[in-house]
PDB file of C-alpha atoms and ligand atoms in Angstrom:
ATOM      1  CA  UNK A  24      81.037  22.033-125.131  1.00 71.00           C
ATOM      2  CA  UNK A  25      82.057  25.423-125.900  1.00 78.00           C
ATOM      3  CA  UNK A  26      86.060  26.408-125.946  1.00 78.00           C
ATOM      4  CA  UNK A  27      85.581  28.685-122.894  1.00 79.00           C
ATOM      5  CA  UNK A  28      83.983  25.933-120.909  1.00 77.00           C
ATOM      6  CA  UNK A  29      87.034  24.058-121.994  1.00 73.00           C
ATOM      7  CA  UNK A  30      89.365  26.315-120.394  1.00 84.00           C
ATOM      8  CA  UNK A  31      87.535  26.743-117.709  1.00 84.00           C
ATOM      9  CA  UNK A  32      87.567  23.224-116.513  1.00 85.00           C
ATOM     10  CA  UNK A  33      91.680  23.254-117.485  1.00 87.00           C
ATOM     11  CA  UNK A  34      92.351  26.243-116.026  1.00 89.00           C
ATOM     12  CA  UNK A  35      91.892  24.875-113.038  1.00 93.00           C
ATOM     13  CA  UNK A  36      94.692  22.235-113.008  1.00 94.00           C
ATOM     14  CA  UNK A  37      96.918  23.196-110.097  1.00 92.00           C
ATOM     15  CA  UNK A  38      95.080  26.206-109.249  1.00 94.00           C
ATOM     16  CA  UNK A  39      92.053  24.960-107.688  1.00 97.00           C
ATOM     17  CA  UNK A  40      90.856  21.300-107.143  1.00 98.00           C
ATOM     18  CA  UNK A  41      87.973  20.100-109.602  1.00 98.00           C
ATOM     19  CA  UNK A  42      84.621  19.333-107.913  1.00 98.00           C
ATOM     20  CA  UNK A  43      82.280  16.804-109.780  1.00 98.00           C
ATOM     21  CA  UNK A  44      79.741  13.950-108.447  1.00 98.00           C
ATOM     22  CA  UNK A  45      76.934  12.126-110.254  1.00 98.00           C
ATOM     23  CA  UNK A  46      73.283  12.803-110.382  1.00 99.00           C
ATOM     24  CA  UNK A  47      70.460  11.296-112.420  1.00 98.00           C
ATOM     25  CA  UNK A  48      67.546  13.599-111.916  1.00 98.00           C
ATOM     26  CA  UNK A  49      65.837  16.638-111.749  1.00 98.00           C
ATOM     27  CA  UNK A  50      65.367  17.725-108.111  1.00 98.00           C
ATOM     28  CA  UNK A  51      68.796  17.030-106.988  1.00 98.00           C
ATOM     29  CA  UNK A  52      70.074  18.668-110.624  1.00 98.00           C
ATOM     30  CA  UNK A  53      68.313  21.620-109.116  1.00 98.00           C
ATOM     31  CA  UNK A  54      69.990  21.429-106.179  1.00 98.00           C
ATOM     32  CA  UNK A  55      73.251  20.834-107.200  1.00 98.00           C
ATOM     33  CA  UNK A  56      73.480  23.029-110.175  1.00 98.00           C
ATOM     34  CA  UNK A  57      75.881  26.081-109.699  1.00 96.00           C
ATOM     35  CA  UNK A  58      77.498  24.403-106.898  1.00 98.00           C
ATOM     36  CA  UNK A  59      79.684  21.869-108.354  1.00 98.00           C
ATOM     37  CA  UNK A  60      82.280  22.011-111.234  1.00 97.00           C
ATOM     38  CA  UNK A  61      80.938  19.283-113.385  1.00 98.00           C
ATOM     39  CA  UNK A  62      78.347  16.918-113.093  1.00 98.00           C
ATOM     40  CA  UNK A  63      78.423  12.951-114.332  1.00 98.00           C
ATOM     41  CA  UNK A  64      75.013  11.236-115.526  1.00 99.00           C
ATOM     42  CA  UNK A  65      77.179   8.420-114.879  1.00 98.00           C
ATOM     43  CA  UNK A  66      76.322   4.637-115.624  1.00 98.00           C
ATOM     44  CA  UNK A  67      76.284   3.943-112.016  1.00 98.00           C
ATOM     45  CA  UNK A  68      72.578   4.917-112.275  1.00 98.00           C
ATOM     46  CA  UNK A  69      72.532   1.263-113.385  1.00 98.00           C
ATOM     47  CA  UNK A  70      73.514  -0.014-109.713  1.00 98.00           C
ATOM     48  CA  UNK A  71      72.180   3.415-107.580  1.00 98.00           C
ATOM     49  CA  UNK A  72      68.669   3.902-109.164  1.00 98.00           C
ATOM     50  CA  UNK A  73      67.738   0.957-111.321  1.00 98.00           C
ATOM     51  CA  UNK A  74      69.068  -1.652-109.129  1.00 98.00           C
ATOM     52  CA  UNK A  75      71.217  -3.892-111.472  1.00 98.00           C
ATOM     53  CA  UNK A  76      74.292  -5.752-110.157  1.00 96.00           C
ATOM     54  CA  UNK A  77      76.248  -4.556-112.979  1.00 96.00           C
ATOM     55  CA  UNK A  78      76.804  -0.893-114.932  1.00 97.00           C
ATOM     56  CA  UNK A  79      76.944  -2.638-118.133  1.00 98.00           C
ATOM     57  CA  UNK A  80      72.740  -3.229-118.134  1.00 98.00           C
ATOM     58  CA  UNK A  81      72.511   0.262-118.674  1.00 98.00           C
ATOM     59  CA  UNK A  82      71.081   1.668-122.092  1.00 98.00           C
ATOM     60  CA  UNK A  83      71.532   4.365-124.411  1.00 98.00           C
ATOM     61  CA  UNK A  84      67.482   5.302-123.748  1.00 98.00           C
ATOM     62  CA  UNK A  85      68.424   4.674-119.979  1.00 98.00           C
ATOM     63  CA  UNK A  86      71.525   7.973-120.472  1.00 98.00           C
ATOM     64  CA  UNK A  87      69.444   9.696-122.794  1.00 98.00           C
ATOM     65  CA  UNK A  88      66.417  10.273-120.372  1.00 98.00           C
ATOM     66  CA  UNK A  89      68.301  10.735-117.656  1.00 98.00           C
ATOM     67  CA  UNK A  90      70.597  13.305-119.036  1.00 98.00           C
ATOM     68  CA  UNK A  91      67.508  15.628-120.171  1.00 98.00           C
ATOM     69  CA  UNK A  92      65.976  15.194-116.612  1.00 98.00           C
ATOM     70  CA  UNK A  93      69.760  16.321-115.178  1.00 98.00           C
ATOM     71  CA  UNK A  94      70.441  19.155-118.092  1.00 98.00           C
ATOM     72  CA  UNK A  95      66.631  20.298-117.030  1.00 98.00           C
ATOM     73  CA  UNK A  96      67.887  21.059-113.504  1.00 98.00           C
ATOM     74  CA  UNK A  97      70.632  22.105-113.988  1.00 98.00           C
ATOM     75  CA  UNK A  98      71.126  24.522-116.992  1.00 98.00           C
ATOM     76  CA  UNK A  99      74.037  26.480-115.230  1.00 97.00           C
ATOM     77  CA  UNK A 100      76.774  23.737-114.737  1.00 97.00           C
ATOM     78  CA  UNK A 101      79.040  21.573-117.278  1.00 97.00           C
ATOM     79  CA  UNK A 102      77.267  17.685-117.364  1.00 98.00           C
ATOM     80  CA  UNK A 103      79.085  15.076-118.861  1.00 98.00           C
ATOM     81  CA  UNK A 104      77.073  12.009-119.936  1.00 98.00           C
ATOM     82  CA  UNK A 105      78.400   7.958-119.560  1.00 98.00           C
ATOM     83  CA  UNK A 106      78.597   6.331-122.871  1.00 98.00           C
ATOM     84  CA  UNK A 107      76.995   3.118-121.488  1.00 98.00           C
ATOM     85  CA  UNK A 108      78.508  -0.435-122.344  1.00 98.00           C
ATOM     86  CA  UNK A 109      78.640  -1.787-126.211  1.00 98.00           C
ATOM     87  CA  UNK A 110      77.441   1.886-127.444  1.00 98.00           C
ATOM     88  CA  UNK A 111      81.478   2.588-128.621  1.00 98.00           C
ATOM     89  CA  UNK A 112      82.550  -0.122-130.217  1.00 98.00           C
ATOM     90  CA  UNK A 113      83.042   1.135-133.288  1.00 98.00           C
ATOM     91  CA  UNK A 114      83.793   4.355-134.203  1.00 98.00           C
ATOM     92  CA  UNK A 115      80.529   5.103-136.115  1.00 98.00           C
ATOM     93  CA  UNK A 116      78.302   4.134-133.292  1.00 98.00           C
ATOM     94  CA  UNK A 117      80.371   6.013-130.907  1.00 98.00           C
ATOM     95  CA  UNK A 118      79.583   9.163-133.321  1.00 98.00           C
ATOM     96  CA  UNK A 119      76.171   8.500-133.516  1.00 98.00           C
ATOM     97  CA  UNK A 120      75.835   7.816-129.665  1.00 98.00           C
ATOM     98  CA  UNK A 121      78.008  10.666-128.603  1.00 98.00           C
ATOM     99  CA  UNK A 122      75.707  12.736-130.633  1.00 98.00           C
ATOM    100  CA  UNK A 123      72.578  11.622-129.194  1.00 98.00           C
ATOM    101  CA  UNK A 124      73.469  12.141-125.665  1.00 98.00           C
ATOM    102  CA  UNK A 125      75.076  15.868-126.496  1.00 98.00           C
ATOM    103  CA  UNK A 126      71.468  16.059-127.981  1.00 98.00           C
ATOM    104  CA  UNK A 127      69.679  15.217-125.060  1.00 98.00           C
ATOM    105  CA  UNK A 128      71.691  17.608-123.036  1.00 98.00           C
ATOM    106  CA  UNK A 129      75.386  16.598-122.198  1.00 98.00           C
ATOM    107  CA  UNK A 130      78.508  19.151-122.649  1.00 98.00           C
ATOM    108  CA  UNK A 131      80.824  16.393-123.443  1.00 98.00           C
ATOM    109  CA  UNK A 132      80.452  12.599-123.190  1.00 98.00           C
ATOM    110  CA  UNK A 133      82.635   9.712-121.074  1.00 98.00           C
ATOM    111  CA  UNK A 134      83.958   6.263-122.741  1.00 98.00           C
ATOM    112  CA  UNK A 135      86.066   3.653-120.409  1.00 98.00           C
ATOM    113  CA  UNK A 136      89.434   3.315-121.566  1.00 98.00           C
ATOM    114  CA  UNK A 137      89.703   3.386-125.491  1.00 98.00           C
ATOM    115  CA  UNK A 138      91.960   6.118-126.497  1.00 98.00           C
ATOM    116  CA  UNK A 139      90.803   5.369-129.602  1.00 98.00           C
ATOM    117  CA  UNK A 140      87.657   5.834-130.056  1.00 98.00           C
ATOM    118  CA  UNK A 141      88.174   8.963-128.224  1.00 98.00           C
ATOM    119  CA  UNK A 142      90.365  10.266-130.893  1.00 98.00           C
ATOM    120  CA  UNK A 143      87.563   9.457-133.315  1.00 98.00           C
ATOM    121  CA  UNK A 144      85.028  11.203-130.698  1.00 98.00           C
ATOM    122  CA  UNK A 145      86.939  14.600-130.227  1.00 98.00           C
ATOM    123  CA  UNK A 146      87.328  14.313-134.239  1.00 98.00           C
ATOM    124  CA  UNK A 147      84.223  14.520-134.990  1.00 98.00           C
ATOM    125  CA  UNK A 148      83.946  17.952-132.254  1.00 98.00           C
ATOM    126  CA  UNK A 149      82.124  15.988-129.678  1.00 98.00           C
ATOM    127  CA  UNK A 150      83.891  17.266-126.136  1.00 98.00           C
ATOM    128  CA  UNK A 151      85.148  13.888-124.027  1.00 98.00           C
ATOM    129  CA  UNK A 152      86.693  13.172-120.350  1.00 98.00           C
ATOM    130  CA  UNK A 153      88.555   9.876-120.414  1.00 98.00           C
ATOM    131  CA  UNK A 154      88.744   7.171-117.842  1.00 98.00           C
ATOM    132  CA  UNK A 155      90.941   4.529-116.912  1.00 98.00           C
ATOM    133  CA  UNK A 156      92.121   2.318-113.612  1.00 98.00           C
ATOM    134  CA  UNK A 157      89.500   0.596-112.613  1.00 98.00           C
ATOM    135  CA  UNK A 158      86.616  -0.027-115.364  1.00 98.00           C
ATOM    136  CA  UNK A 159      83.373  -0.799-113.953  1.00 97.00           C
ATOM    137  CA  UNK A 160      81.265  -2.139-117.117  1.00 98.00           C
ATOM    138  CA  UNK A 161      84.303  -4.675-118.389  1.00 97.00           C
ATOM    139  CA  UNK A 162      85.659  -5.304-114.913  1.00 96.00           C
ATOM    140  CA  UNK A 163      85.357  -9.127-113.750  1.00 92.00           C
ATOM    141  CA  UNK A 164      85.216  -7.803-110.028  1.00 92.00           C
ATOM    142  CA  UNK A 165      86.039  -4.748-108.321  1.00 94.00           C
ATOM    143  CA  UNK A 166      89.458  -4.016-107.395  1.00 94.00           C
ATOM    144  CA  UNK A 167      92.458  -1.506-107.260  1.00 97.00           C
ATOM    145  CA  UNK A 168      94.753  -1.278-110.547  1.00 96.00           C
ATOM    146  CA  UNK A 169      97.486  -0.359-111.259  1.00 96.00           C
ATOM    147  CA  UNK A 170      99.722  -2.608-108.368  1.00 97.00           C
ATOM    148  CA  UNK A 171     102.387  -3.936-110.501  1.00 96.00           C
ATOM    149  CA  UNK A 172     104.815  -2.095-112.355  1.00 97.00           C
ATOM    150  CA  UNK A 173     103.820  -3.225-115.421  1.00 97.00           C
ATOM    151  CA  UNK A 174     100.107  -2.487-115.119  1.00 97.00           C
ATOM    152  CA  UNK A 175     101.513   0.729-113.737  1.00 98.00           C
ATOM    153  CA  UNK A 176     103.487   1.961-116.781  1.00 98.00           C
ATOM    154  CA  UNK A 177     100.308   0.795-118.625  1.00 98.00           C
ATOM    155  CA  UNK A 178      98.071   2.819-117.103  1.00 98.00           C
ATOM    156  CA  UNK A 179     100.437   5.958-117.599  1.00 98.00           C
ATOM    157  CA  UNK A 180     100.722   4.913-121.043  1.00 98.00           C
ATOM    158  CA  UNK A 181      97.412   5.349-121.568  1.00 98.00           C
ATOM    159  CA  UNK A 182      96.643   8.397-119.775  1.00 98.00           C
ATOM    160  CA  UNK A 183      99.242   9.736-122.320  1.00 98.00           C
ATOM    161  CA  UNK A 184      97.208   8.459-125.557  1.00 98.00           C
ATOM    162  CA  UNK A 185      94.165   9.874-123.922  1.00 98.00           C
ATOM    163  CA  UNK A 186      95.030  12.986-123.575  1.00 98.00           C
ATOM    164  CA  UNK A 187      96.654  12.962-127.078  1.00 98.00           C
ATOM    165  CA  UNK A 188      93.559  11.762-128.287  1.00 98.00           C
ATOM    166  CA  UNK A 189      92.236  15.634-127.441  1.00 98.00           C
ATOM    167  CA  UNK A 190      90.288  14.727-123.719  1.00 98.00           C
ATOM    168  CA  UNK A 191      89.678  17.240-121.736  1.00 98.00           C
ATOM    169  CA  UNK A 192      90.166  15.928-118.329  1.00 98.00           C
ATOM    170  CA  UNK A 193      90.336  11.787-117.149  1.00 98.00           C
ATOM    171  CA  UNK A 194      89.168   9.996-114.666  1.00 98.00           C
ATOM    172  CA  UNK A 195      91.535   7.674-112.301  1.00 98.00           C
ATOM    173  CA  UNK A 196      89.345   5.044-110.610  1.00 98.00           C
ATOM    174  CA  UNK A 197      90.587   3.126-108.279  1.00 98.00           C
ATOM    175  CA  UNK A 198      94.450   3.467-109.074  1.00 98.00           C
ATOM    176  CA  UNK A 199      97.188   3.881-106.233  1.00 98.00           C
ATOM    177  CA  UNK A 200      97.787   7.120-104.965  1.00 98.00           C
ATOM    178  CA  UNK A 201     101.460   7.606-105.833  1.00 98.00           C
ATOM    179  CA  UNK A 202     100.300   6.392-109.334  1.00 98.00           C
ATOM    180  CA  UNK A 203      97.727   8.977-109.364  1.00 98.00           C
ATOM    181  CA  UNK A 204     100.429  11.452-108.282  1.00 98.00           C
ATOM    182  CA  UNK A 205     102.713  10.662-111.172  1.00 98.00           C
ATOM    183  CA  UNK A 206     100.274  10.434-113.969  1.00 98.00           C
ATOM    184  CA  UNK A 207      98.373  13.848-112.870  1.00 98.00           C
ATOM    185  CA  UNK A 208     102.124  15.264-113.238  1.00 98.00           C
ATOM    186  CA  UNK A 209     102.526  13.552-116.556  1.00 98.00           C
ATOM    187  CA  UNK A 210      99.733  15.421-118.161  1.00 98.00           C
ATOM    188  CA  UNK A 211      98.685  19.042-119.136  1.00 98.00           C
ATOM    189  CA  UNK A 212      94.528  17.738-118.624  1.00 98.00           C
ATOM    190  CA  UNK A 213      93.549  18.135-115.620  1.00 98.00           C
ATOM    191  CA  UNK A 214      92.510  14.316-113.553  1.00 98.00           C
ATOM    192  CA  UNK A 215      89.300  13.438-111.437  1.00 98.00           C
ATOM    193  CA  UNK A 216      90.057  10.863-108.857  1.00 98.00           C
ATOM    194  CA  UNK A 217      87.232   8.066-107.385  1.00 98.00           C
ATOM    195  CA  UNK A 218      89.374   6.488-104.976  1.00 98.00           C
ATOM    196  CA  UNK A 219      92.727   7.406-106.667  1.00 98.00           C
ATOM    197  CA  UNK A 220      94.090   9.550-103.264  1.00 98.00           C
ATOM    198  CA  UNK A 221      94.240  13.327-102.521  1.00 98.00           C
ATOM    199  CA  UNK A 222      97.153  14.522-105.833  1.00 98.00           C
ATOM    200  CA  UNK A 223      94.435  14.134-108.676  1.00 98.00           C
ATOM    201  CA  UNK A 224      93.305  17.586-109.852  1.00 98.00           C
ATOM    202  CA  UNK A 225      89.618  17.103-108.692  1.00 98.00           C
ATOM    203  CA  UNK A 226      87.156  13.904-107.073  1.00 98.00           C
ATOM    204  CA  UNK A 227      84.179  12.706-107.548  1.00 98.00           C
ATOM    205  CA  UNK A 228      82.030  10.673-106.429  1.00 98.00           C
ATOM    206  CA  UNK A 229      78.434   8.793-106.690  1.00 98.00           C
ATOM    207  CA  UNK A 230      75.655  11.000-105.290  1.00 98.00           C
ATOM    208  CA  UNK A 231      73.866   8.344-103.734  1.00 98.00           C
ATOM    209  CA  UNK A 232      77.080   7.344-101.720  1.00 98.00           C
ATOM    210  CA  UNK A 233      78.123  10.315-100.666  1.00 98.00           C
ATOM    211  CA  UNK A 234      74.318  11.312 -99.240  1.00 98.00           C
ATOM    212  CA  UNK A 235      74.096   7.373 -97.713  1.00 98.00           C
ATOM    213  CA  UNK A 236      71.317   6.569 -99.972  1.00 98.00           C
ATOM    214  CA  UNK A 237      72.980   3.542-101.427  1.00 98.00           C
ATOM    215  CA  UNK A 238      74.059   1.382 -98.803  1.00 97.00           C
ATOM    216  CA  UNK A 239      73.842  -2.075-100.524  1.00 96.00           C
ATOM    217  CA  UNK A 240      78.289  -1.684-100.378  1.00 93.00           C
ATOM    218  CA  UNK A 241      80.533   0.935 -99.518  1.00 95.00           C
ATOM    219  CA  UNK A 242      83.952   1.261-100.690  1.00 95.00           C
ATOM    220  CA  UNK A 243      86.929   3.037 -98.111  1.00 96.00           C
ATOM    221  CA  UNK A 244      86.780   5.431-100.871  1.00 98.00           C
ATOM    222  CA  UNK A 245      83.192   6.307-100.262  1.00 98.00           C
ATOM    223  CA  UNK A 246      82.832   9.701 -97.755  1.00 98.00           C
ATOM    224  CA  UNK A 247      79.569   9.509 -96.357  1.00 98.00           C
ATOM    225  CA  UNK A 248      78.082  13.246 -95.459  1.00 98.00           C
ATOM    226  CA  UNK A 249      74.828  12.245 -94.823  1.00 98.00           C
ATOM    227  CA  UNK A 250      72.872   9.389 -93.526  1.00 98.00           C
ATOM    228  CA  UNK A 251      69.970   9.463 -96.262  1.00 98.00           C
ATOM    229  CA  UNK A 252      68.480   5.937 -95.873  1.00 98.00           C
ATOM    230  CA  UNK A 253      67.890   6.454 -92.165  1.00 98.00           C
ATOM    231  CA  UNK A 254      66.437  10.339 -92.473  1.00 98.00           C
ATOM    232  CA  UNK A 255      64.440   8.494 -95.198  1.00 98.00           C
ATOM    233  CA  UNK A 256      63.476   5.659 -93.229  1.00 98.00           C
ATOM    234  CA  UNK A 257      62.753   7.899 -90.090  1.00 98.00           C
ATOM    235  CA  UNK A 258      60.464  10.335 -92.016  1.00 98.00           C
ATOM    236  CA  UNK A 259      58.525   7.670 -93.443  1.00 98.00           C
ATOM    237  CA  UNK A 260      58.039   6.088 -90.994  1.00 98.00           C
ATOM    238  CA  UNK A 261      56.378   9.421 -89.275  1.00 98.00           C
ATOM    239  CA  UNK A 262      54.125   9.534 -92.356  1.00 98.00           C
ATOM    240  CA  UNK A 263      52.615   6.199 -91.813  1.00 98.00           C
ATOM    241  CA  UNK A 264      52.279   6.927 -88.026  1.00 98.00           C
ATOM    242  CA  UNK A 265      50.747   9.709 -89.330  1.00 98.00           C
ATOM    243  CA  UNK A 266      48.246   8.258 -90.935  1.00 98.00           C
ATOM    244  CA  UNK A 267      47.482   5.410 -89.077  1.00 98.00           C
ATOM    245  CA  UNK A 268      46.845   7.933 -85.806  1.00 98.00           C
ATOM    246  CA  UNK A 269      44.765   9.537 -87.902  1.00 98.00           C
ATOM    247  CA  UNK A 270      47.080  12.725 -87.294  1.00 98.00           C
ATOM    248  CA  UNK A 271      47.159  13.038 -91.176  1.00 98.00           C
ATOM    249  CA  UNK A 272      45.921  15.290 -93.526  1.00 98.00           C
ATOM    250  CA  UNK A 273      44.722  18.100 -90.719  1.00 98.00           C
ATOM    251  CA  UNK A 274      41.892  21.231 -91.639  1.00 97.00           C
ATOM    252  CA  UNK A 275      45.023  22.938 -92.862  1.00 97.00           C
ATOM    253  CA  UNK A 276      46.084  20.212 -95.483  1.00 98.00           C
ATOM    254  CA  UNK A 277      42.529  19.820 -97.000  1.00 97.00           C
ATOM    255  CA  UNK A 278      40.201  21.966 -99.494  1.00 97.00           C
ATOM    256  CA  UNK A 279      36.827  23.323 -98.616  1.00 94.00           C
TER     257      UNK A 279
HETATM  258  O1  KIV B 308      79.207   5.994-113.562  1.00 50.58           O
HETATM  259  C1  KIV B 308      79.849   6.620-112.712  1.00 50.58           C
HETATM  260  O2  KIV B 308      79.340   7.040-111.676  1.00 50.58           O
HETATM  261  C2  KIV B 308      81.266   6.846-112.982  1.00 50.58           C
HETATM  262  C3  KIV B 308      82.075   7.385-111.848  1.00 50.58           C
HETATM  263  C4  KIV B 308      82.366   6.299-110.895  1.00 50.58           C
HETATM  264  C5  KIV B 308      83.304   8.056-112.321  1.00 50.58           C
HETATM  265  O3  KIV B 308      81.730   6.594-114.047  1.00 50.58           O
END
């Protein structure tokens, strides 16, 4: 990621609120590219487009191809790419993997929690967003942290070693609000909430929620601004009606 993309994205703490969601392939790259501040090729792909129960399924090959579909529709905007689940767990595989996905298109990659292997990460010049609260591919079950006091000061503690590890911006999932608040006033890098309230310095959130194209859960967090599965389910259902009326292809949509 170059220094003046750096800046870009932290010049923006308390200026202007950060706008990021996920995507995982070309058309909606295309569409999206140029209108958001960052874009995630985020491990959620795992649940949202290959249909496993769990983030931690997904592969290195899985990021890789999907990141050089994404950085092929979108060659304008700043992509971060998920280091999936057991490809950090030592510093020299973190290296190697970071590389791979800056290789296959990424700006900068995204661990869950370790500070340090981040340190290693930004040591070796690879560009990296943190994230901490609520850790989807280590998580037992899906919940808010960050409650107690203790887990509180914790969670601040780390989003201090983060940032000292040389991050450029961290995501808060699933934290409390007023610890949100306090944390995104601890640090000088600017934080992305998913469910972490309105004081983080940007949101984001999964494509396919936001559009209503995954509907297997939805968390309160989830905005829906479109009702994809039904316009989906409507217009194919037109299309085989279509077809079975005999309605489709017409002259127009056939070659002489
Ligand atoms: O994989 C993902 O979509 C993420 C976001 C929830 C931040 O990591």
């Amino acid at each position: 990621m170059s220094t003046s993309s750096m800046q870009r994205i932290l010049g923006k703490k308390g200026v202007e609120k950060i706008a990021m969601i996920t995507c995982y392939d070309y058309s909606f790259a295309r569409i999206l590219d140029g209108k958001v501040d960052l874009i995630l090729v985020g491990d959620s792909l795992g649940n949202v487009v290959l249909g496993y129960d769990r983030t931690a399924h997904v592969t290195m090959e899985d990021i890789v191809r999907h990141m050089g579909a994404v950085r092929r529709g979108a060659p304008n905007t700043l992509i971060i790419g998920d280091l999936p689940a057991g490809s950090y767990a030592t510093p020299e595989t973190a290296i190697e993997n970071g590389k791979r996905i800056i290789d296959a298109g990424a700006d900068a990659v995204k661990p869950e929690g370790r500070p340090d292997i981040i340190e290693k990460l930004t040591a070796a010049g690879i560009a990296v967003m943190g994230h901490l609260g609520y850790l989807p591919q280590t998580a037992e079950q899906f919940g808010v942290i960050g409650r107690d006091e203790q887990e509180a000061a914790a969670l601040l503690e780390q989003a201090r070693q983060v940032q000292a590890a040389g991050a450029f911006g961290l995501v808060l999932e699933c934290i409390p609000a007023t610890l949100a608040q306090k944390i995104t006033g601890a640090l000088s890098i600017p934080t992305i909430g998913i469910g972490s309230g309105a004081a983080c310095d940007g949101q984001v959130l999964v494509l396919y929620d936001m559009l209503g194209l995954f509907t297997d859960f939805k968390p309160r967090f989830v905005r829906r601004y479109l009702n994809m599965a039904e316009l989906v389910g409507d217009a194919v259902g037109h299309y085989v009606n279509d077809i079975k009326t005999g309605d489709f292809p017409s002259h127009k949509e056939e070659y002489q």
